[in-house]
CSV table of C-alpha atoms in Angstrom, one decimal:
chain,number,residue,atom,x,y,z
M,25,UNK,CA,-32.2,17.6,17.1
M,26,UNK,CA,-29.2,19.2,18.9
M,27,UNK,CA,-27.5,16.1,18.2
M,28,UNK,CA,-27.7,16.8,14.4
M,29,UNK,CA,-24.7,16.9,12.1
M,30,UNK,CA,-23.4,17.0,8.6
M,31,UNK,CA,-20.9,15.0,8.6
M,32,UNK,CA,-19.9,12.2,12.1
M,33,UNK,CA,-16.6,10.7,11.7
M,34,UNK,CA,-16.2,7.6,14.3
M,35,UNK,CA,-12.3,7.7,15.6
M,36,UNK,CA,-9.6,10.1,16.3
M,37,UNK,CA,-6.5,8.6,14.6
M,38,UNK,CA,-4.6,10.7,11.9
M,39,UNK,CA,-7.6,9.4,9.0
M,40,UNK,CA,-10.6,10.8,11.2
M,41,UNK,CA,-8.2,14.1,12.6
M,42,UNK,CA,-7.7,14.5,9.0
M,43,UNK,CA,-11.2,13.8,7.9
M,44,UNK,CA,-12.3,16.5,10.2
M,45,UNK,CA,-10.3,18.8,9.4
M,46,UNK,CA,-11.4,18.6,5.4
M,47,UNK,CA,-14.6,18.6,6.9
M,48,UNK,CA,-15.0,21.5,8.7
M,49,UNK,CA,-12.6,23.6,6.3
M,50,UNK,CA,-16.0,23.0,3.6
M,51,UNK,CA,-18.1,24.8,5.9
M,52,UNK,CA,-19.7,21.0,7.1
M,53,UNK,CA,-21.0,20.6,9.8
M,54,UNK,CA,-18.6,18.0,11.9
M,55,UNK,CA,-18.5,16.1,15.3
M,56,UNK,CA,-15.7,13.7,16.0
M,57,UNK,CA,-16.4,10.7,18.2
M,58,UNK,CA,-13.6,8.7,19.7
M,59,UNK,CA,-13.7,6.2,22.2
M,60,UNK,CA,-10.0,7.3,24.1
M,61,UNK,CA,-9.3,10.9,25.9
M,62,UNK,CA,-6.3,10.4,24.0
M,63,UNK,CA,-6.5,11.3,20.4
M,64,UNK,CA,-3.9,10.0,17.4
M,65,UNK,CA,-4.9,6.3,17.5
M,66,UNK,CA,-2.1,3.7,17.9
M,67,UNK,CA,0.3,6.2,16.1
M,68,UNK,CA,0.5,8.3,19.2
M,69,UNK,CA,1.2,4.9,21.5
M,70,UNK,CA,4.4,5.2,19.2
M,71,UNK,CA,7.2,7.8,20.0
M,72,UNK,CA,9.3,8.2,16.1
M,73,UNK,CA,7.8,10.0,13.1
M,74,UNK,CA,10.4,10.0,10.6
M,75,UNK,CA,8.3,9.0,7.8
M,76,UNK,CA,5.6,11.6,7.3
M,77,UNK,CA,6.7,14.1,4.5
M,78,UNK,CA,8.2,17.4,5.3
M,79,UNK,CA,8.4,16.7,9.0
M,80,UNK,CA,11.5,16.1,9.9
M,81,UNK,CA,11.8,17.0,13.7
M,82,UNK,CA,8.8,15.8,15.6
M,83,UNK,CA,7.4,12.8,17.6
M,84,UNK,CA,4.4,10.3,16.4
M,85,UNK,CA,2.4,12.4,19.6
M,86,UNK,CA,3.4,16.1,18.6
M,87,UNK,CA,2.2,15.2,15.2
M,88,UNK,CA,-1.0,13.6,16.5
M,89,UNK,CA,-1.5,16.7,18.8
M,90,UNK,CA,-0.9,19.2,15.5
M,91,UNK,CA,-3.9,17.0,13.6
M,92,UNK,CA,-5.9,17.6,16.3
M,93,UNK,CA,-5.6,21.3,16.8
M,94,UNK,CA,-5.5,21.8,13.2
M,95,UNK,CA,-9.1,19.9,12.6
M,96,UNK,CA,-10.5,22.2,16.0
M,97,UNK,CA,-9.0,25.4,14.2
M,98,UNK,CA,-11.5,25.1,11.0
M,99,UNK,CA,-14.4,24.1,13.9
M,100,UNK,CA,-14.8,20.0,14.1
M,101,UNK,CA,-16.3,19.0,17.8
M,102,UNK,CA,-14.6,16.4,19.3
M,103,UNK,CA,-16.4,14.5,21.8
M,104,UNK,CA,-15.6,10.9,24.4
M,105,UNK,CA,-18.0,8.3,23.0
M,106,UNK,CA,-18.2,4.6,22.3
M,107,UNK,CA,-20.1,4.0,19.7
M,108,UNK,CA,-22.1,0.9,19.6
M,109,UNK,CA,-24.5,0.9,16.4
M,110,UNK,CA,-25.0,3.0,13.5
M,111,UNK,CA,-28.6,3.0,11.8
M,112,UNK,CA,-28.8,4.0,8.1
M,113,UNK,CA,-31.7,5.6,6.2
M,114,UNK,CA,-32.5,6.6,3.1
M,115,UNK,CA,-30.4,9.9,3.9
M,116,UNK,CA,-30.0,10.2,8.0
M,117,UNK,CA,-28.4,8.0,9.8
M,118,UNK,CA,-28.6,7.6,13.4
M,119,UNK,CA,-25.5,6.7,15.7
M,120,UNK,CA,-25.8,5.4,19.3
M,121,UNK,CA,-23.0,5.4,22.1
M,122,UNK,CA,-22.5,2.6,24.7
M,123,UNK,CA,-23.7,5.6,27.3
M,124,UNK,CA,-27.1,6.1,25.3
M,125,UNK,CA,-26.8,9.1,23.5
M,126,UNK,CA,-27.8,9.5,20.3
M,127,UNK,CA,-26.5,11.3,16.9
M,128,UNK,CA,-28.2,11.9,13.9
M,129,UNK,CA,-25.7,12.7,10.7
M,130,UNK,CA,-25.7,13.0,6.9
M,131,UNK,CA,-23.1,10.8,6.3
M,132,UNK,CA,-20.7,8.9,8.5
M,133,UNK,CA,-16.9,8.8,8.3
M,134,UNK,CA,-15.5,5.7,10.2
M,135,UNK,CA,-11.7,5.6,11.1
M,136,UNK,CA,-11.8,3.3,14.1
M,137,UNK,CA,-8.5,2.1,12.8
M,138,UNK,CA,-7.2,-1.3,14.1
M,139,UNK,CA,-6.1,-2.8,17.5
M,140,UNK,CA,-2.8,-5.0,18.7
M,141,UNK,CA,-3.6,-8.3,18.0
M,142,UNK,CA,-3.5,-11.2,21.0
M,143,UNK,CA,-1.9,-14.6,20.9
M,144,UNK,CA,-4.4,-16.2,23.2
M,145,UNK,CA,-1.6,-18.1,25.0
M,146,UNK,CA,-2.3,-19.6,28.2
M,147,UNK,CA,-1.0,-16.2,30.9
M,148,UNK,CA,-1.1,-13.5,28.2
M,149,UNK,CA,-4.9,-12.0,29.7
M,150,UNK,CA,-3.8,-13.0,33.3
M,151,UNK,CA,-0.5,-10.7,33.0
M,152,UNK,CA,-2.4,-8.1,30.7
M,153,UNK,CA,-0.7,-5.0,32.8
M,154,UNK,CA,1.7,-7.0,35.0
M,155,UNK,CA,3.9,-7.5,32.8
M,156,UNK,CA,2.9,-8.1,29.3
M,157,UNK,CA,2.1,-5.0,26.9
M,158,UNK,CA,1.2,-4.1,23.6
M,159,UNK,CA,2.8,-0.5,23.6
M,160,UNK,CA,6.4,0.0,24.0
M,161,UNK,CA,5.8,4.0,24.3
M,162,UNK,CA,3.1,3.6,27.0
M,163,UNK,CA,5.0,1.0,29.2
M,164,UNK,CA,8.8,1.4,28.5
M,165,UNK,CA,9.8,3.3,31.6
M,166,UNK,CA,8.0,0.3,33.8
M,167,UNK,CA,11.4,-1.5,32.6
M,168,UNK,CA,14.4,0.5,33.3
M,169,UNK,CA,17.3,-2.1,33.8
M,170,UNK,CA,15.2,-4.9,33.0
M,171,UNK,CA,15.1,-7.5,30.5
M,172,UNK,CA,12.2,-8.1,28.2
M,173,UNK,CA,11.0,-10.1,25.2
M,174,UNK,CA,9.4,-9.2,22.0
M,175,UNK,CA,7.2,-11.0,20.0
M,176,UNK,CA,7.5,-10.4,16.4
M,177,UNK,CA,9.3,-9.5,13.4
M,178,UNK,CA,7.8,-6.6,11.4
M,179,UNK,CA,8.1,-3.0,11.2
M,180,UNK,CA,6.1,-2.6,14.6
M,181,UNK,CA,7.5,-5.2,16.3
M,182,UNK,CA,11.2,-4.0,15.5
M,183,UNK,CA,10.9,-0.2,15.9
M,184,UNK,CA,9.2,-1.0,19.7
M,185,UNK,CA,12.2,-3.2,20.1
M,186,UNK,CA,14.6,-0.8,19.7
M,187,UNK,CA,12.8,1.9,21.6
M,188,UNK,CA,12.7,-0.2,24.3
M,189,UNK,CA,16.4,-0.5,24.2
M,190,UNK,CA,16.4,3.4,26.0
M,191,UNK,CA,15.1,2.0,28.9
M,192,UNK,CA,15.6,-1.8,29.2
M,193,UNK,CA,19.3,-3.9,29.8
M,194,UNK,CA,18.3,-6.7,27.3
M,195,UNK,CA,15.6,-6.9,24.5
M,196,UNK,CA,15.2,-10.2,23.3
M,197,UNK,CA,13.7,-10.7,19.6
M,198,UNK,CA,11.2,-13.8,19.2
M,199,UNK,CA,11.6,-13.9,15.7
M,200,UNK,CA,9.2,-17.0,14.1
M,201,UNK,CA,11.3,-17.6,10.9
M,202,UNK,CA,14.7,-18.8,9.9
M,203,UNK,CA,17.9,-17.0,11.2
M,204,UNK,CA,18.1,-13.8,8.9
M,205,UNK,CA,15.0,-13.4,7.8
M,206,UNK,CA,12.2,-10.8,9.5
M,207,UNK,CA,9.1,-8.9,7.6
M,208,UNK,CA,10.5,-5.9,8.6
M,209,UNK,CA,11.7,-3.4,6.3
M,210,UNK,CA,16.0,-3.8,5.4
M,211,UNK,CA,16.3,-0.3,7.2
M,212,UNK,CA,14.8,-1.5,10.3
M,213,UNK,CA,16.7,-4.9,10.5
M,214,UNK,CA,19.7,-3.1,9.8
M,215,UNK,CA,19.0,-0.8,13.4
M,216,UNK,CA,18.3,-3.8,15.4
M,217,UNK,CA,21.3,-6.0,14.2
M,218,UNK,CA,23.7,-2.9,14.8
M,219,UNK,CA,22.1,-2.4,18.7
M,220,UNK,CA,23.7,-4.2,21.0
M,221,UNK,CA,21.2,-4.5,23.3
M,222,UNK,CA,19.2,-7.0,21.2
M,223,UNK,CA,19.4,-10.5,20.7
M,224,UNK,CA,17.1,-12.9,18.4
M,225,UNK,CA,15.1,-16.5,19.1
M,226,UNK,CA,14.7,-18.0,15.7
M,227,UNK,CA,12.2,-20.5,15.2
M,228,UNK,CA,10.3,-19.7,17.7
M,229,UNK,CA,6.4,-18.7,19.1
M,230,UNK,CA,5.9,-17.8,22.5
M,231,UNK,CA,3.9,-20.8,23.8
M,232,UNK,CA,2.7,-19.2,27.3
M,233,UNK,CA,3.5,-16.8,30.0
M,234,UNK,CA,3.7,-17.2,33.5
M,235,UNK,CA,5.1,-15.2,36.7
M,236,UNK,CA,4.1,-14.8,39.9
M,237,UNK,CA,2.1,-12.0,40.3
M,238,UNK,CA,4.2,-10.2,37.3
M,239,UNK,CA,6.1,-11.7,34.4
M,240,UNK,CA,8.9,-13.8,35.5
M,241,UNK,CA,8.7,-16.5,32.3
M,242,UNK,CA,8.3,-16.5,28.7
M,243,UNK,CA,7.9,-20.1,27.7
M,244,UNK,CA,9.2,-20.3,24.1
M,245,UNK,CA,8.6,-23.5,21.4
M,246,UNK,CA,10.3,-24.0,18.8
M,247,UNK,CA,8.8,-24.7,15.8
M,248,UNK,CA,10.9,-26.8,14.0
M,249,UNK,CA,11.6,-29.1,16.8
M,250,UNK,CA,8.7,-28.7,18.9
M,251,UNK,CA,11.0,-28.7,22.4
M,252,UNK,CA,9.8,-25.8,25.0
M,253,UNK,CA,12.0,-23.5,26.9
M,254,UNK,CA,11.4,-21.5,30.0
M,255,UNK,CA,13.2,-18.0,29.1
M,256,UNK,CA,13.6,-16.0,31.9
M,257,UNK,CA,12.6,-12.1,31.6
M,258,UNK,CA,10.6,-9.4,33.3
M,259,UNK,CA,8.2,-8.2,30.9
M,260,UNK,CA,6.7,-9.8,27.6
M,261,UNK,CA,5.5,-6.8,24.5
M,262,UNK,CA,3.4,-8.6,22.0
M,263,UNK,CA,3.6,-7.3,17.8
M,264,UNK,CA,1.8,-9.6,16.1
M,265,UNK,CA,-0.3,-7.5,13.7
M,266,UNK,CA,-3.8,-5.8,14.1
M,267,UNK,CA,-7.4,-6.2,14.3
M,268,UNK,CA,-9.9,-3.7,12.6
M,269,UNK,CA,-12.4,-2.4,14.9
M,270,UNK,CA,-15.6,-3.3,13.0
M,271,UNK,CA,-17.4,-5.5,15.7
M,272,UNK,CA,-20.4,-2.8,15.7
M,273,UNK,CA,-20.4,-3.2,11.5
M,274,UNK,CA,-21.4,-6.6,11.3
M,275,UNK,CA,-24.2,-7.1,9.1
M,276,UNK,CA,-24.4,-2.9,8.2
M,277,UNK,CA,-21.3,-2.5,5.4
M,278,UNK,CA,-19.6,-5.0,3.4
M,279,UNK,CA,-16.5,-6.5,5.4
M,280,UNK,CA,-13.6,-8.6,4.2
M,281,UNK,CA,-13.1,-12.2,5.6
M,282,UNK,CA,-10.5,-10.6,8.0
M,283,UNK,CA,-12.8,-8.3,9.5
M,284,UNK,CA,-11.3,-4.9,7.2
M,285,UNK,CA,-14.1,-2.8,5.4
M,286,UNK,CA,-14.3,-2.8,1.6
M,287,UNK,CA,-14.8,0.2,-0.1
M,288,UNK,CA,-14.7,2.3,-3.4
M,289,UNK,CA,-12.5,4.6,-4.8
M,290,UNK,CA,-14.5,7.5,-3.3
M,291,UNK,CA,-13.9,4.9,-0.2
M,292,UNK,CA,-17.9,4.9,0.3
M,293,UNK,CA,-18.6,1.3,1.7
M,294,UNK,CA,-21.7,-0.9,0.5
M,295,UNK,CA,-24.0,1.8,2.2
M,296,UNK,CA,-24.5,5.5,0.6
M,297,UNK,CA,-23.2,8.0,2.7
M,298,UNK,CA,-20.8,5.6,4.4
M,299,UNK,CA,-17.4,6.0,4.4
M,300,UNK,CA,-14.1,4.6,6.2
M,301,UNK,CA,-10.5,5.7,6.5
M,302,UNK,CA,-7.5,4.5,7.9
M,303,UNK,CA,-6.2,1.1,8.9
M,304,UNK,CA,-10.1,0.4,9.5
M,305,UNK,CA,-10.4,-0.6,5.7
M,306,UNK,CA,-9.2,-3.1,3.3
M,307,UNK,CA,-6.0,-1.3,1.7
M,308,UNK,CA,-2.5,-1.9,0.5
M,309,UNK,CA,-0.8,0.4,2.8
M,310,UNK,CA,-1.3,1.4,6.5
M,311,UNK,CA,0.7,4.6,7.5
M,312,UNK,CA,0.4,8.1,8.8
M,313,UNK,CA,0.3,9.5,5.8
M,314,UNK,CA,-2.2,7.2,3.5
M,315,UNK,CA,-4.5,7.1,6.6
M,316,UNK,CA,-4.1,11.6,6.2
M,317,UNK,CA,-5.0,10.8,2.6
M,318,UNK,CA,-8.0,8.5,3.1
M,319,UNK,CA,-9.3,11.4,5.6
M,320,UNK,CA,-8.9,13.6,2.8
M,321,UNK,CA,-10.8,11.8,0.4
M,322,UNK,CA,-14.1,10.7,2.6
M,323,UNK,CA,-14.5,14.5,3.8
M,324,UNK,CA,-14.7,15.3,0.0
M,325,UNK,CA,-16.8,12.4,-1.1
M,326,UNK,CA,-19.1,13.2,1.9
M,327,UNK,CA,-19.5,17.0,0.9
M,328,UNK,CA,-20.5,15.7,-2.7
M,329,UNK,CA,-22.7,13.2,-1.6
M,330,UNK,CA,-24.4,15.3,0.9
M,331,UNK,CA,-25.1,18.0,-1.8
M,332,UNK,CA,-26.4,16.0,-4.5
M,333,UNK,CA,-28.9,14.2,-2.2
M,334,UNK,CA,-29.8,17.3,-0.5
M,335,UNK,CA,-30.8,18.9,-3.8
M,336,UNK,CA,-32.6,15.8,-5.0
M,337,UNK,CA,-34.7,15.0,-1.2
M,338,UNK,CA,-35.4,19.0,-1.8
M,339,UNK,CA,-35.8,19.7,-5.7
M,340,UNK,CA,-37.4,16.0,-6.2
M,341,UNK,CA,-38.5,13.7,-4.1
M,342,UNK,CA,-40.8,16.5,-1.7
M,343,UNK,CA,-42.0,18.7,-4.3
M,344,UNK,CA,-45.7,19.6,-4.2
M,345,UNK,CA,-45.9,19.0,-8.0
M,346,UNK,CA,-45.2,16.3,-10.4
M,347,UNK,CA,-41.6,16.1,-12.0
M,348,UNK,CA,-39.7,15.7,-15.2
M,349,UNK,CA,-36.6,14.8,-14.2
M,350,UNK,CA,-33.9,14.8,-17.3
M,351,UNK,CA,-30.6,13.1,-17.0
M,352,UNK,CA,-28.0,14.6,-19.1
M,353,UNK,CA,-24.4,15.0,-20.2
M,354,UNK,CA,-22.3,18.3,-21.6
M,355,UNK,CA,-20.5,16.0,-24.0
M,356,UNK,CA,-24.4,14.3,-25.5
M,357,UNK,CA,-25.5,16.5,-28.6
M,358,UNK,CA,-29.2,14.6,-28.4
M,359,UNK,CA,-29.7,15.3,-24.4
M,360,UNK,CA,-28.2,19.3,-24.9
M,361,UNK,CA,-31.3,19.5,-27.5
M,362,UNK,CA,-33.8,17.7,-25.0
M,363,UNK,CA,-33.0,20.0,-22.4
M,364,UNK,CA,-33.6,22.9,-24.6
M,365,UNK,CA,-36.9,21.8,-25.7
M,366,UNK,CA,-38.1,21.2,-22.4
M,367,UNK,CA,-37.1,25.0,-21.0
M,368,UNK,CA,-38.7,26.8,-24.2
M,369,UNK,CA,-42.3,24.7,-23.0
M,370,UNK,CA,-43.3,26.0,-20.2
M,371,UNK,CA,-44.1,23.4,-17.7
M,372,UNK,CA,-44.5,25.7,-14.9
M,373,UNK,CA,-48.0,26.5,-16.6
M,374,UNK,CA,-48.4,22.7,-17.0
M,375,UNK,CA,-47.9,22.4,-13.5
M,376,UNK,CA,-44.6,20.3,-14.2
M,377,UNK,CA,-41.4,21.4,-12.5
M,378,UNK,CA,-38.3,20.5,-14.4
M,379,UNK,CA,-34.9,19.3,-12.5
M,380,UNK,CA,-31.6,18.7,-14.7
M,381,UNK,CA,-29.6,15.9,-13.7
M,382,UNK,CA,-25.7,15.7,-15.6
M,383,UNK,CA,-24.6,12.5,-15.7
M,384,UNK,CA,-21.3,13.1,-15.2
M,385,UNK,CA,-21.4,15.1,-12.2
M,386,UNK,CA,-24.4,13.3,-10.6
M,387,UNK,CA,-23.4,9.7,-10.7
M,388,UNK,CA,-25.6,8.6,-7.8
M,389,UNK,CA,-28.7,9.6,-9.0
M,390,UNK,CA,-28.1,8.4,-12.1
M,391,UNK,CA,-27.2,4.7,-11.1
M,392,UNK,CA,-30.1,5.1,-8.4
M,393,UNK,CA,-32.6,5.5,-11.0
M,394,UNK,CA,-30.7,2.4,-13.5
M,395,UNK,CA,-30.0,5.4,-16.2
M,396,UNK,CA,-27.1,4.2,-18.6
M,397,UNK,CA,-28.0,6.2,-21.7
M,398,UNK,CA,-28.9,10.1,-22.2
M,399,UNK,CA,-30.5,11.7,-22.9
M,400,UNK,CA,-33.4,9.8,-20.3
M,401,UNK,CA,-36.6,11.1,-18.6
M,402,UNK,CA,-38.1,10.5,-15.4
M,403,UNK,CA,-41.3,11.2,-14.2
M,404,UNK,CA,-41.9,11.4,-10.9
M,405,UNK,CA,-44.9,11.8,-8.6
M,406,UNK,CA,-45.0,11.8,-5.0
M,407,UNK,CA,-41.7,10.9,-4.6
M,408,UNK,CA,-42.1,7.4,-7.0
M,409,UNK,CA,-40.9,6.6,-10.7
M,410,UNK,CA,-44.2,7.3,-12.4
M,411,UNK,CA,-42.4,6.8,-16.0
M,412,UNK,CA,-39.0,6.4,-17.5
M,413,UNK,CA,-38.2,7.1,-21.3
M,414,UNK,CA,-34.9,6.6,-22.8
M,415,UNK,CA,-33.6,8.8,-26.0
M,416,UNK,CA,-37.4,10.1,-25.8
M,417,UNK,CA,-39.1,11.5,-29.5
M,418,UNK,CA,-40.6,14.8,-29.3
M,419,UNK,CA,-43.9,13.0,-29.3
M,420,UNK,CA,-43.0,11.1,-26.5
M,421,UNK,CA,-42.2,14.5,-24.5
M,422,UNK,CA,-45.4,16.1,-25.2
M,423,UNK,CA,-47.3,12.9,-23.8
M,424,UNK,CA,-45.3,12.5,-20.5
M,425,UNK,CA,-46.5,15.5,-19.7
């Protein structure tokens, strides 16, 4: 199949850019999916990095655009896709886009990240684009000499605030907690309270938008009091948090109440071969440079896990003759002696082929098979557990095969 691939990471923010690049740099090989021509994910609808380590002068989209030329130098394909559903085998799983297509892989990366999260106030879809906006880097320059609200108090919700102080003549704050208190980090607050082009609502929520054609009204409620206030402004950006993009998941991988995926600390999810990265999974952190990290991490764990089950679908499971399978460990005196036995009795002759499993570096198989103890035989024919022997007698060798 042309489609075919190692390794398919689903998303092009800084965790699948990174991904791919770790990737491709182990000789994998990797295709990129991501549903936007533009790549970077919602970092590069931001315009300051000043957080990523040993950067000092560059945008959130020149670093975006450096992942991404990085990850095509070592050879990961990027391609414009949507995907809609992701199959999984016992090894292959198949992808399918919303235009049809279909993509066969090894293992699957997914970084689809998270997106802004709606109020679902009366006028927020209406004005969707006339007026309200959940990207201060895409939309700023619609409102030079304007005056606009923000809705929200953390770290996103701030640092768009005072971007949007370059181009707007007011930026009004709608902060939902007591005066003097925001979930933004000290560093930020400090910023905003300095600028004089921002002002703070305490208290409040934004109840619903209107306008007439565009934004022309923010209606604000208190929500202490309960009373209701038409504020006047021209454009309404919304910073309420996130939603993880993990609609097409539903019922594949193990998800959080909130929608997040859980994972592992190899980051596989509740399938094999499965992994996500980024803001898409259920973490402590969400930056630039964990999401670089989690990219890092799933390329590796994918390359491991490809390996081992590509030597066990070839060396095991489709061999022509029956197979003593012995799980091992370095560090086991009684397994190091088992394995020596068996290589000094010449089971080729027997027509018995003999695959060494270490314990330590072959995890998978090993909890596949329910092996907590070495040393442990298998024998399998045709692919099936024919017999299983744990700390097996000499006796016990001799009759398994």
């Amino acid at each position: 199949m042309s489609n075919a691939y190692d390794v398919l990471i689903i998303g092009g923010g800084p965790a699948g850019l990174a991904a791919g690049l770790y990737a491709s740099r182990s000789k994998l090989n990797t295709i990129l999916l991501e549903t936007n021509s533009q790549l970077g994910g919602q970092v590069s609808t931001y315009h300051e990095m000043e957080n990523y380590p040993g950067v000092l002068d560059t945008t959130a989209p020149e670093l975006m655009d450096n992942f991404k030329e990085h990850a095509k130098s070592f050879g990961t394909k990027i391609e414009k896709a949507e995907v809609q559903e992701v199959e999984t085998g016992d090894f292959i799983k198949t992808i399918k886009t919303k235009d049809g297509i279909k993509y066969q892989a090894k293992s699957v990366i997914v970084a689809t990240g998270a997106e802004p999260r709606r109020l679902g106030v009366p006028g927020e879809e209406e004005f969707k684009g006339k007026g309200v906006s959940y990207c201060a880097t895409c939309d700023a320059d619609f409102f030079v000499d304007l005056e606009v609200v923000v809705v929200g108090n953390g770290n996103s919700a701030i640092e768009e605030a005072l971007y949007l102080t370059k181009f707007a003549s007011k930026v009004t704050v709608i902060v939902i907690h007591d005066q003097g208190t925001m979930d933004a980090d000290k560093i930020y607050q400090e910023r905003a309270y300095q600028n004089d082009k921002i002002e703070f609502v305490w208290n409040s929520t934004l109840e619903e938008v209107k306008g007439e054609g565009l934004v022309d009204t923010a209606v604000l409620k208190n929500v202490k009091t309960g009373e209701k206030t038409d504020f006047s402004c021209d454009g309404i950006f919304i910073f309420i948090g996130r939603v993880p993009r993990t609609d097409f998941l539903e019922g594949i991988v193990d998800l959080t109440d909130n929608g997040y995926i859980k994972t592992n600390d190899k980051l596989e999810t509740s399938v094999p071969g499965v992994y996500a990265a980024g803001d898409v999974r259920n973490k402590f952190l969400r930056q630039v440079v964990t999401a670089a990290a989690d990219g890092a991490t799933t390329a590796a764990a994918a390359g491991g896990y490809i390996e081992e089950e590509e030597y066990w679908q070839e060396n095991v499971l489709e061999a022509e003759e029956d197979v003593l399978v012995a799980f091992w460990s370095p560090t086991n005196e009684e397994s190091l002696k088992m394995t020596g036995k068996l290589e000094n009795m010449d089971l080729e002759a027997k027509g018995v082929k003999l695959v060494k499993i270490d314990t330590y570096k072959n995890t998978r198989i090993s909890n596949r098979y329910d092996v907590t103890e070495v040393p442990t035989l298998l024998k399998i024919e045709d692919g099936e557990v024919a017999e299983k022997i744990t700390q097996p007698t000499e006796t016990e060798i001799e009759e398994l095969i």
